C-alpha positions as MATLAB code, in Angstrom:
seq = 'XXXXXXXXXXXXXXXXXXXXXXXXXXXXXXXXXXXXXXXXXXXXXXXXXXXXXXXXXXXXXXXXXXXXXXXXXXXXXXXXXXXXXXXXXXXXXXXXXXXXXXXXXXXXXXXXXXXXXXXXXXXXXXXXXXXXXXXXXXXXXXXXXXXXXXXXXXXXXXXXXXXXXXXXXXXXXXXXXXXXXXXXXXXXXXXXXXXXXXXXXXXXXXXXXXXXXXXXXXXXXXXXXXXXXXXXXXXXXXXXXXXXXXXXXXXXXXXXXXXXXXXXXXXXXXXXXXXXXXXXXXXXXXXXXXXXXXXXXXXXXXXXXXXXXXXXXXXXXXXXXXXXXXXXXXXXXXXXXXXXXXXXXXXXXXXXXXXXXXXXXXXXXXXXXXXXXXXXXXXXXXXXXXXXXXXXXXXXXXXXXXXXXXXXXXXXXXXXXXXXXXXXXXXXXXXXXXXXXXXXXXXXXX';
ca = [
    -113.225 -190.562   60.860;
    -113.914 -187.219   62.601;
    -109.948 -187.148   64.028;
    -108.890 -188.082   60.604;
    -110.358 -185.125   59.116;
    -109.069 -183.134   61.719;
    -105.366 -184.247   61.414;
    -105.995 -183.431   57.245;
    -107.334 -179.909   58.125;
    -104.034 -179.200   60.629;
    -101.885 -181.099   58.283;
    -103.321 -178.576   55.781;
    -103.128 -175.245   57.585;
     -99.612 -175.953   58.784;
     -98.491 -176.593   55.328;
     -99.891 -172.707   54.559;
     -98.563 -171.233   57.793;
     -95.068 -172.958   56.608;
     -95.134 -171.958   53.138;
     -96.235 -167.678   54.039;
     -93.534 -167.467   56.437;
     -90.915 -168.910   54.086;
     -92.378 -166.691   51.613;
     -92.209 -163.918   54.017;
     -88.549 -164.906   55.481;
     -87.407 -165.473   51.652;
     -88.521 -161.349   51.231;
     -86.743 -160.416   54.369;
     -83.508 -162.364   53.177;
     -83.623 -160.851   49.476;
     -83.950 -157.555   51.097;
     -81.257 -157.381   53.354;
     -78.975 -158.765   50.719;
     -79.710 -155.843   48.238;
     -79.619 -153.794   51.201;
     -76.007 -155.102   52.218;
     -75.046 -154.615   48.181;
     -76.515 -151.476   48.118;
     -74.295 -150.054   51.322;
     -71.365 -152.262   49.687;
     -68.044 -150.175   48.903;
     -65.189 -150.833   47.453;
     -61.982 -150.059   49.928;
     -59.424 -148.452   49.585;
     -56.389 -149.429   47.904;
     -58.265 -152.431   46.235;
     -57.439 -154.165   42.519;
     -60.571 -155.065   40.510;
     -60.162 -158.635   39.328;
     -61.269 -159.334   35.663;
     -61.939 -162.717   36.260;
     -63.196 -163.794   32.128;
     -64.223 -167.588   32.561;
     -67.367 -167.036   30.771;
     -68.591 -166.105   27.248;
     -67.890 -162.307   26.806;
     -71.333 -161.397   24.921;
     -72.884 -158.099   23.628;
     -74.917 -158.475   26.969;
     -74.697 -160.142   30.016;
     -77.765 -162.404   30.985;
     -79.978 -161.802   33.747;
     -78.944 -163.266   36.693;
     -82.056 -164.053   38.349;
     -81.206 -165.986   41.600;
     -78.121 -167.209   39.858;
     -74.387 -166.237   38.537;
     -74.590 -164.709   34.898;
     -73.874 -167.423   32.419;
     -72.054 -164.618   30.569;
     -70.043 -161.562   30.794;
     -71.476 -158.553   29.267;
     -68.807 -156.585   26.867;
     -70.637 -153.357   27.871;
     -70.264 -153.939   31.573;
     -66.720 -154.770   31.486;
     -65.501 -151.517   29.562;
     -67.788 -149.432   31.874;
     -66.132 -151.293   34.650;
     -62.848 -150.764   33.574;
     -63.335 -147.044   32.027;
     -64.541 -146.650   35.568;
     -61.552 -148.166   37.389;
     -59.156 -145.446   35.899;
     -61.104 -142.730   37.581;
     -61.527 -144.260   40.788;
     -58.819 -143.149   43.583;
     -59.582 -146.536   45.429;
     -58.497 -149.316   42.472;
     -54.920 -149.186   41.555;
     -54.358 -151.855   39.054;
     -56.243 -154.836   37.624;
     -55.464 -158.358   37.766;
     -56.515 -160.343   34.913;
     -57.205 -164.185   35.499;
     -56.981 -166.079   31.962;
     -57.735 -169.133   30.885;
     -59.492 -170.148   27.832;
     -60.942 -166.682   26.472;
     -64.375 -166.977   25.077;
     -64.626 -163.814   22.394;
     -64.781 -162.666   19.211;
     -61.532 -161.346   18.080;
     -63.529 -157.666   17.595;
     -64.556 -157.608   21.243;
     -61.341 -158.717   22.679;
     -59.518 -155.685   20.782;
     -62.168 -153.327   22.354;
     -61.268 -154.852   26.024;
     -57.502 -154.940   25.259;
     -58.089 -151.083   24.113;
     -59.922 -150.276   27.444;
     -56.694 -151.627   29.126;
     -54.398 -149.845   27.361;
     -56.176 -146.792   28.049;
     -56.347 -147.727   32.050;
     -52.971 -147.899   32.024;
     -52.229 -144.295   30.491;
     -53.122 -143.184   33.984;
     -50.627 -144.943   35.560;
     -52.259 -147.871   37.091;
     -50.753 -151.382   36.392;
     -52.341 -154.342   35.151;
     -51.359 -157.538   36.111;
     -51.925 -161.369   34.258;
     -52.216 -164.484   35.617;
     -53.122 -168.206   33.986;
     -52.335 -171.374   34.238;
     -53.200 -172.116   30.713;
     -53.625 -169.707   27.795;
     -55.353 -169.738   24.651;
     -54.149 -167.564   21.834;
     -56.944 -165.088   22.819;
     -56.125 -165.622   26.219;
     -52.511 -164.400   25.679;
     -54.033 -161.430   23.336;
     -55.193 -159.785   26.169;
     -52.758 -160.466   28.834;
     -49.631 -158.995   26.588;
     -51.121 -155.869   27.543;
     -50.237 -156.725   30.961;
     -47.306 -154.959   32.772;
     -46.066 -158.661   34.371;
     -47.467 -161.913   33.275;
     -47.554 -164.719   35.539;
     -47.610 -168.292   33.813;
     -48.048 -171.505   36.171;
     -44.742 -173.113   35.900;
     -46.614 -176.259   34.455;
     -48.826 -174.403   32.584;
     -48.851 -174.154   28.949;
     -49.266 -171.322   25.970;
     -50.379 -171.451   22.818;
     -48.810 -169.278   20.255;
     -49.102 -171.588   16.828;
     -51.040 -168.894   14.965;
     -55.263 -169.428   13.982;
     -56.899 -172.239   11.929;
     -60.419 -172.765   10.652;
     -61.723 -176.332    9.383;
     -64.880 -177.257    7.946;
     -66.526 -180.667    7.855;
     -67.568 -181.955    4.655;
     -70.632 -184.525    4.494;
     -71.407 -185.230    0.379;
     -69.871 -188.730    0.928;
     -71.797 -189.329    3.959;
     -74.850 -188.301    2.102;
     -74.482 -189.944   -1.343;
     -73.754 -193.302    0.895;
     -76.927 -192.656    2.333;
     -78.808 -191.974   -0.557;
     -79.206 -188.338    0.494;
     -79.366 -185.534   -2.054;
     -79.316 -181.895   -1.398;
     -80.449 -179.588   -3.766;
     -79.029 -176.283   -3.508;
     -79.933 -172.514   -4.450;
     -77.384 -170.353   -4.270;
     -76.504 -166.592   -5.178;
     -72.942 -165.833   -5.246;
     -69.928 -167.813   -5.090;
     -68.315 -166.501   -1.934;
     -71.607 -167.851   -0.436;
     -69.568 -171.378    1.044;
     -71.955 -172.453    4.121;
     -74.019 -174.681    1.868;
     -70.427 -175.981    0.525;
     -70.166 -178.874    2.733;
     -73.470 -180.475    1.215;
     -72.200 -180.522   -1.768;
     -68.384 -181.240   -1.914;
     -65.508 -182.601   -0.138;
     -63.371 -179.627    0.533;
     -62.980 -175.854    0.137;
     -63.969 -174.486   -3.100;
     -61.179 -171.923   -4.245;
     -63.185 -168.701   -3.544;
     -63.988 -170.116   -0.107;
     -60.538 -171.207    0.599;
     -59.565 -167.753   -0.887;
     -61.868 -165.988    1.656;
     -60.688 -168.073    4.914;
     -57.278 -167.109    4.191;
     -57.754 -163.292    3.626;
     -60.058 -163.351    6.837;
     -57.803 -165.466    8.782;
     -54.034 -163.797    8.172;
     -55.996 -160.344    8.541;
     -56.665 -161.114   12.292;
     -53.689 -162.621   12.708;
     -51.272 -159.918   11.373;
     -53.675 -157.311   13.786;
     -53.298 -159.609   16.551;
     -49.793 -160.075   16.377;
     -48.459 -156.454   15.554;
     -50.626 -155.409   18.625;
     -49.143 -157.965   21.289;
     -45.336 -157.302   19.268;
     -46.013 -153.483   20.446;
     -46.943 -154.558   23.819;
     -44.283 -156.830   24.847;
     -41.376 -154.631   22.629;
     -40.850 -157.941   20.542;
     -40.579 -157.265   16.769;
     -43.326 -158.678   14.276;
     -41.123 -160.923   12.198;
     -39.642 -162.465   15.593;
     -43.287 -163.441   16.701;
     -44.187 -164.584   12.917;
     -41.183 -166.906   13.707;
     -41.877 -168.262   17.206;
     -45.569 -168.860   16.052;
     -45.080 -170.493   12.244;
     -42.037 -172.770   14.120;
     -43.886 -173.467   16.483;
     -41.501 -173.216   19.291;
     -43.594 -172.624   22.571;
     -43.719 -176.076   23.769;
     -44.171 -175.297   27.723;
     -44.237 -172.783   30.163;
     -40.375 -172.096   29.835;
     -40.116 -171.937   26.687;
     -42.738 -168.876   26.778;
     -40.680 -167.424   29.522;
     -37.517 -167.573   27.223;
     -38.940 -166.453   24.497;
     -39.921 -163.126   26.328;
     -43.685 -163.981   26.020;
     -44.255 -164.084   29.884;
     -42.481 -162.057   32.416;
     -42.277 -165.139   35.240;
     -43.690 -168.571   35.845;
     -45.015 -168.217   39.340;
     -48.155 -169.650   41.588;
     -50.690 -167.729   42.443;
     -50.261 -166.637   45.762;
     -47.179 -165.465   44.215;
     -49.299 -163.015   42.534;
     -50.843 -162.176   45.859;
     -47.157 -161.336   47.012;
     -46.510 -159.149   43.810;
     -50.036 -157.190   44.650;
     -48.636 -157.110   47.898;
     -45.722 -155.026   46.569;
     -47.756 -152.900   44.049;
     -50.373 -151.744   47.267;
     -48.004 -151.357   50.193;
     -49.874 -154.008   51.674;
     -48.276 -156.329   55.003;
     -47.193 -160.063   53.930;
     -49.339 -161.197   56.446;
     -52.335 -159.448   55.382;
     -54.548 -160.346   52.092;
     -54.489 -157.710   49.235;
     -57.987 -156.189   48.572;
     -59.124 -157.469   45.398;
     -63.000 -156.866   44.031;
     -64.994 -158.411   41.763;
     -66.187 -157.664   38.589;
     -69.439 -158.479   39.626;
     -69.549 -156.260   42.988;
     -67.479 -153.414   41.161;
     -70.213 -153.170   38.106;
     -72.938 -153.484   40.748;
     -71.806 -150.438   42.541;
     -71.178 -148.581   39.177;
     -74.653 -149.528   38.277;
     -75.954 -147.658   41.739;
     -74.062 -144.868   40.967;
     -74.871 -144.492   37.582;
     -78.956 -144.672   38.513;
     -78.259 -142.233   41.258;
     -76.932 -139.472   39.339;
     -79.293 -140.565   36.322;
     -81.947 -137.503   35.253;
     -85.060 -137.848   32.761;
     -83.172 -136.433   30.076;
     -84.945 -134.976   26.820;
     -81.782 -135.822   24.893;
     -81.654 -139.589   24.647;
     -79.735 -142.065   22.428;
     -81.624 -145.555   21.969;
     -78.964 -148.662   21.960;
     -80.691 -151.211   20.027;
     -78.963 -154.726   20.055;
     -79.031 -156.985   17.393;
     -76.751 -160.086   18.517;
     -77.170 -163.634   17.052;
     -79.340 -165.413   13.951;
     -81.678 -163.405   12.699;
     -85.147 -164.578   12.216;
     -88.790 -164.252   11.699;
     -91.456 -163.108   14.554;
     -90.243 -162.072   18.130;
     -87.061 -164.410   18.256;
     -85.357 -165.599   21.500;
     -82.689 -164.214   23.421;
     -79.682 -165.189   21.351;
     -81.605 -164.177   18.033;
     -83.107 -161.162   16.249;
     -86.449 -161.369   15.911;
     -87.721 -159.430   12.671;
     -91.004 -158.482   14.026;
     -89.240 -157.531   17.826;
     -86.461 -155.824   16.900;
     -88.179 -153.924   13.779;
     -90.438 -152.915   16.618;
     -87.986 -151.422   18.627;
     -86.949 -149.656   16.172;
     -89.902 -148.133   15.539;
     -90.600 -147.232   19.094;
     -87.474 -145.385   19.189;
     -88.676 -143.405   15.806;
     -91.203 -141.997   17.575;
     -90.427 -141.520   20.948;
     -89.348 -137.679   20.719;
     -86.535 -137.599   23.686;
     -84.621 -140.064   21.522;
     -82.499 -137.886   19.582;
     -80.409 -140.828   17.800;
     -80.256 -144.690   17.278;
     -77.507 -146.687   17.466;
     -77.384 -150.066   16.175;
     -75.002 -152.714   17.944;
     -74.927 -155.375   15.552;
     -73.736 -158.677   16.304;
     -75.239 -161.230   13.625;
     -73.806 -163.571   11.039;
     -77.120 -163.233    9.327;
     -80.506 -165.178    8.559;
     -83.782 -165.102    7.129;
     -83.462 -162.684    4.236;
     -87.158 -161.744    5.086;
     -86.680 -160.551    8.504;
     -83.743 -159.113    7.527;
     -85.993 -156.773    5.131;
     -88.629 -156.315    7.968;
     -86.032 -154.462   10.001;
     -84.157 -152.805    6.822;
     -87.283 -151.529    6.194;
     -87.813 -149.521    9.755;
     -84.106 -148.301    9.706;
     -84.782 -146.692    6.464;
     -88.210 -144.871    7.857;
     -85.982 -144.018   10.931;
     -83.131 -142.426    9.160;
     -85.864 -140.152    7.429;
     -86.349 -138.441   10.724;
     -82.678 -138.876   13.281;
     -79.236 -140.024   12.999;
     -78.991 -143.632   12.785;
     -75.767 -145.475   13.631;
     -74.247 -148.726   13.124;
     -71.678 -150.216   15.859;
     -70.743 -153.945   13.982;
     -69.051 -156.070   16.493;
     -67.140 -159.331   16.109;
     -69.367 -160.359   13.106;
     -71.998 -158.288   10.681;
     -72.093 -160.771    7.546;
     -75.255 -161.391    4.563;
     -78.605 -160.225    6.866;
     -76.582 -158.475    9.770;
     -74.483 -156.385    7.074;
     -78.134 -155.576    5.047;
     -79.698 -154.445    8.219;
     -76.405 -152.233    9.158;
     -75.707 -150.583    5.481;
     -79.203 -148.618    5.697;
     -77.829 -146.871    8.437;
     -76.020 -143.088    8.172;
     -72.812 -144.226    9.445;
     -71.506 -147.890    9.899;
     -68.422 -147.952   12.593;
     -66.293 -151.193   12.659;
     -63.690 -152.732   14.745;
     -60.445 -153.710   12.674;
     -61.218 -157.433   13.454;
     -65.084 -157.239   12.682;
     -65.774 -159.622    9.723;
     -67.974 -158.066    7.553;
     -69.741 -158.078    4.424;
     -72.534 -159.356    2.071;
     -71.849 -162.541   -0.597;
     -75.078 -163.785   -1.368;
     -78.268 -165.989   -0.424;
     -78.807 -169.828    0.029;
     -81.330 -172.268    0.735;
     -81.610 -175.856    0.365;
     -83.926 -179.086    0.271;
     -83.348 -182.184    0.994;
     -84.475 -184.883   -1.221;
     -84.786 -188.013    0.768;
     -86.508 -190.332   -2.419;
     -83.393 -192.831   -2.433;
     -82.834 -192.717    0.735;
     -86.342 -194.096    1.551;
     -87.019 -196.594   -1.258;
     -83.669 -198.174   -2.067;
     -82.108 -197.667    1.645;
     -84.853 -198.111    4.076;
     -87.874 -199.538    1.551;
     -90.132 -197.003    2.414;
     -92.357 -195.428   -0.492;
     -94.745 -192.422   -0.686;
     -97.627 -192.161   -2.542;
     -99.567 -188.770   -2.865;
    -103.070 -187.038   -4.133;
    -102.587 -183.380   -4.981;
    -105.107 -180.689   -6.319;
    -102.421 -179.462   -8.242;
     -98.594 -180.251  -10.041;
     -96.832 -178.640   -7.327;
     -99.277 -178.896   -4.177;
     -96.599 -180.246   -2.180;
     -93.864 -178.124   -2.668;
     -91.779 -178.257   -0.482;
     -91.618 -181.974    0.059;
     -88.587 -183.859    0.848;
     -89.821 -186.994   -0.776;
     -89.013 -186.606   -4.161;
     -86.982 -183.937   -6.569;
     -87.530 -180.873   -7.534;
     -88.759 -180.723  -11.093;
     -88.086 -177.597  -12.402;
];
């Protein structure tokens, strides 16, 4: 028994030896890694790769001990504003494939482009595949490279909704609806089986305004006329990679390393050596370092407050607003007295009307006392356009839907559903005629 306790008691020591010196190792390892990105520089000669295979957000996640889920829309303009500047980068290469972006935030990266390339720099394209949004951005491009078995799609935008009142009156499902304004259409596919005509009426103006933008943009771009582009999109005709090529939409259909071989070219760089090419990632990491080296505790401050996705009650998540959390920021950066002036990114297709109020409310006690701005993004619609029109100035991209049409809410009443479907009743003692309310087990009665 005696050597069996002793064998637990080593057992057990070795195990805690082990675990502090992998603790201890696992501090050594992280250090020398920041270290080594810390001393990390970009060379000479080098083209920053905008590599956008990830969700371009209002912020890029944390990345913890892994790769960023997303790519921040701040980061990449920084990156890029930074890239003109910078003697060592001397073009970008852009590798597309299927965009994911608001139409808003794409036009402020295609803009960022445009203005890298007034000083001279090129900017190169490559995909094997290409969304319209895709294509959006790389027409900025000075040469686009399309995999020769790669396709493009240039058929113009769509939106389709999915309509369940059949589904739910064979189920013995009703919805009842409250509903202010009749632009208001999310609550449309409860109750009917396709667009209403102020919905359709909406999609269309929303819709052909984006695509007229988009279009006259990439028709200045590539120097082919609007009404030539109307025509190769409405036909139809890009079919495969050589029809984009003939069509003037692409400048070749080549492989990748035959991009390597055109950087080649553009740097002055041997065939037999590999172009320098750095990563978004290791570029904005370096920026960052710069930027908190020459940083100073300014007096002069200007708070950016983001307000990107749902908005809703208490503290939220991170991809809501949280009334209580952001109305708190707010209200920090009211009275912090080296903020000079608030600017609200806003990001938000809406939500709870009350939490929308809770942060109305500190905007308009903020306003009282320093400039308050409003930056809308790709969307700023019923609670994100209420929290943004208290503000002193609102500033919107071209693409940025917009506006307020109304409130809705619904409940379900489930009372056929149960008894005639499923054979399921509810029975129910109340201290009063509407004790229940809400209940989902019977109709509303008034």
């Amino acid at each position: 028994m005696g050597q069996f306790f002793k064998f637990v008691l080593a057992t057990v020591v070795g195990l805690v030896v082990f675990s502090g010196l992998g603790f201890v190792l696992l501090l050594i390892l992280i250090a020398v890694g920041k270290s080594a990105g810390d001393d990390k520089a970009v060379a000479s000669n080098s083209v920053l790769e905008l590599k956008l295979d990830k969700p371009i957000t209002e912020r890029q996640e944390p990345r913890g001990f892994g790769a960023s889920n997303s790519i921040g829309l701040l980061n990449l303009r920084q990156a890029i504003a930074q890239a003109k500047g910078d003697d060592d980068i001397k073009g970008i290469m852009l590798s597309l494939s299927a965009v994911q972006g608001g139409m808003a935030s794409l036009t402020e990266v295609r803009d960022a482009l445009l203005d890298f390339k007034k000083s001279g720099k090129f900017v190169v394209a490559y995909s094997d595949g290409m969304t319209e949004k895709s294509y959006y951005l790389a027409s900025v491009a000075n040469a686009i490279y399309l995999h020769p078995q790669g396709a493009l799609e240039f058929n113009g935008l769509s939106s389709e909704v999915t309509f369940f009142k059949n589904l739910l009156d064979k189920s013995g499902i009703d919805v009842q609806i409250f509903r202010v304004g009749s632009f208001k259409s999310a609550v449309e596919p409860f109750f009917r089986t396709s667009f209403s005509d102020s919905a359709r009426a909406q999609a269309v103006s929303y819709l052909n305004s984006i695509n007229n933008d988009m279009i006259g943009r990439v028709a200045a771009s590539r120097s082919i006329g609007v009404p030539r582009l109307h025509v190769i999109s409405d036909s139809m005709l890009v079919h495969s990679a050589p029809d984009a090529l003939r069509l003037g939409l692409v400048t070749k259909l080549g492989y990748y390393d035959e991009v390597l071989d055109y950087l080649r070219g553009k740097l002055g760089t041997a065939k037999d050596k590999k172009p320098s090419i750095v990563s978004l990632s290791d570029y904005h990491e370096g920026g960052e370092k710069s930027q908190r080296e020459g940083s100073t505790d300014s007096s002069n401050r200007i708070a950016v407050i983001y307000a990107e996705g749902d908005i809703v009650g208490g503290n939220g998540s991170d991809n809501s607003i949280g009334g209580d959390k952001f109305a708190e920021a707010i209200r920090k950066a009211r009275l912090d007295d080296k903020v000079k002036a608030v600017v609200l990114r806003v990001n938000s297709p809406g939500g709870s009307s009350l939490a929308s109020d809770v942060i109305y409310r500190e905007v308009m006690l903020t306003k009282k006392v320093k400039p308050i701005i409003a930056s809308m993004g790709d969307v700023a619609a019923s609670g994100g356009y209420y929290i943004s029109m208290a503000c002193d100035t609102i500033v919107a991209q071209p693409n940025t839907i917009t506006g307020s049409i109304g409130v809705f809410g619904l409940i379900p009443n489930l009372q056929k559903l149960l008894g005639e479907k499923l054979g399921i009743t509810v029975d129910r003692v109340e201290t009063g005629k509407f004790s229940d309310f809400p209940t989902v087990t019977r109709p509303l009665t008034e």
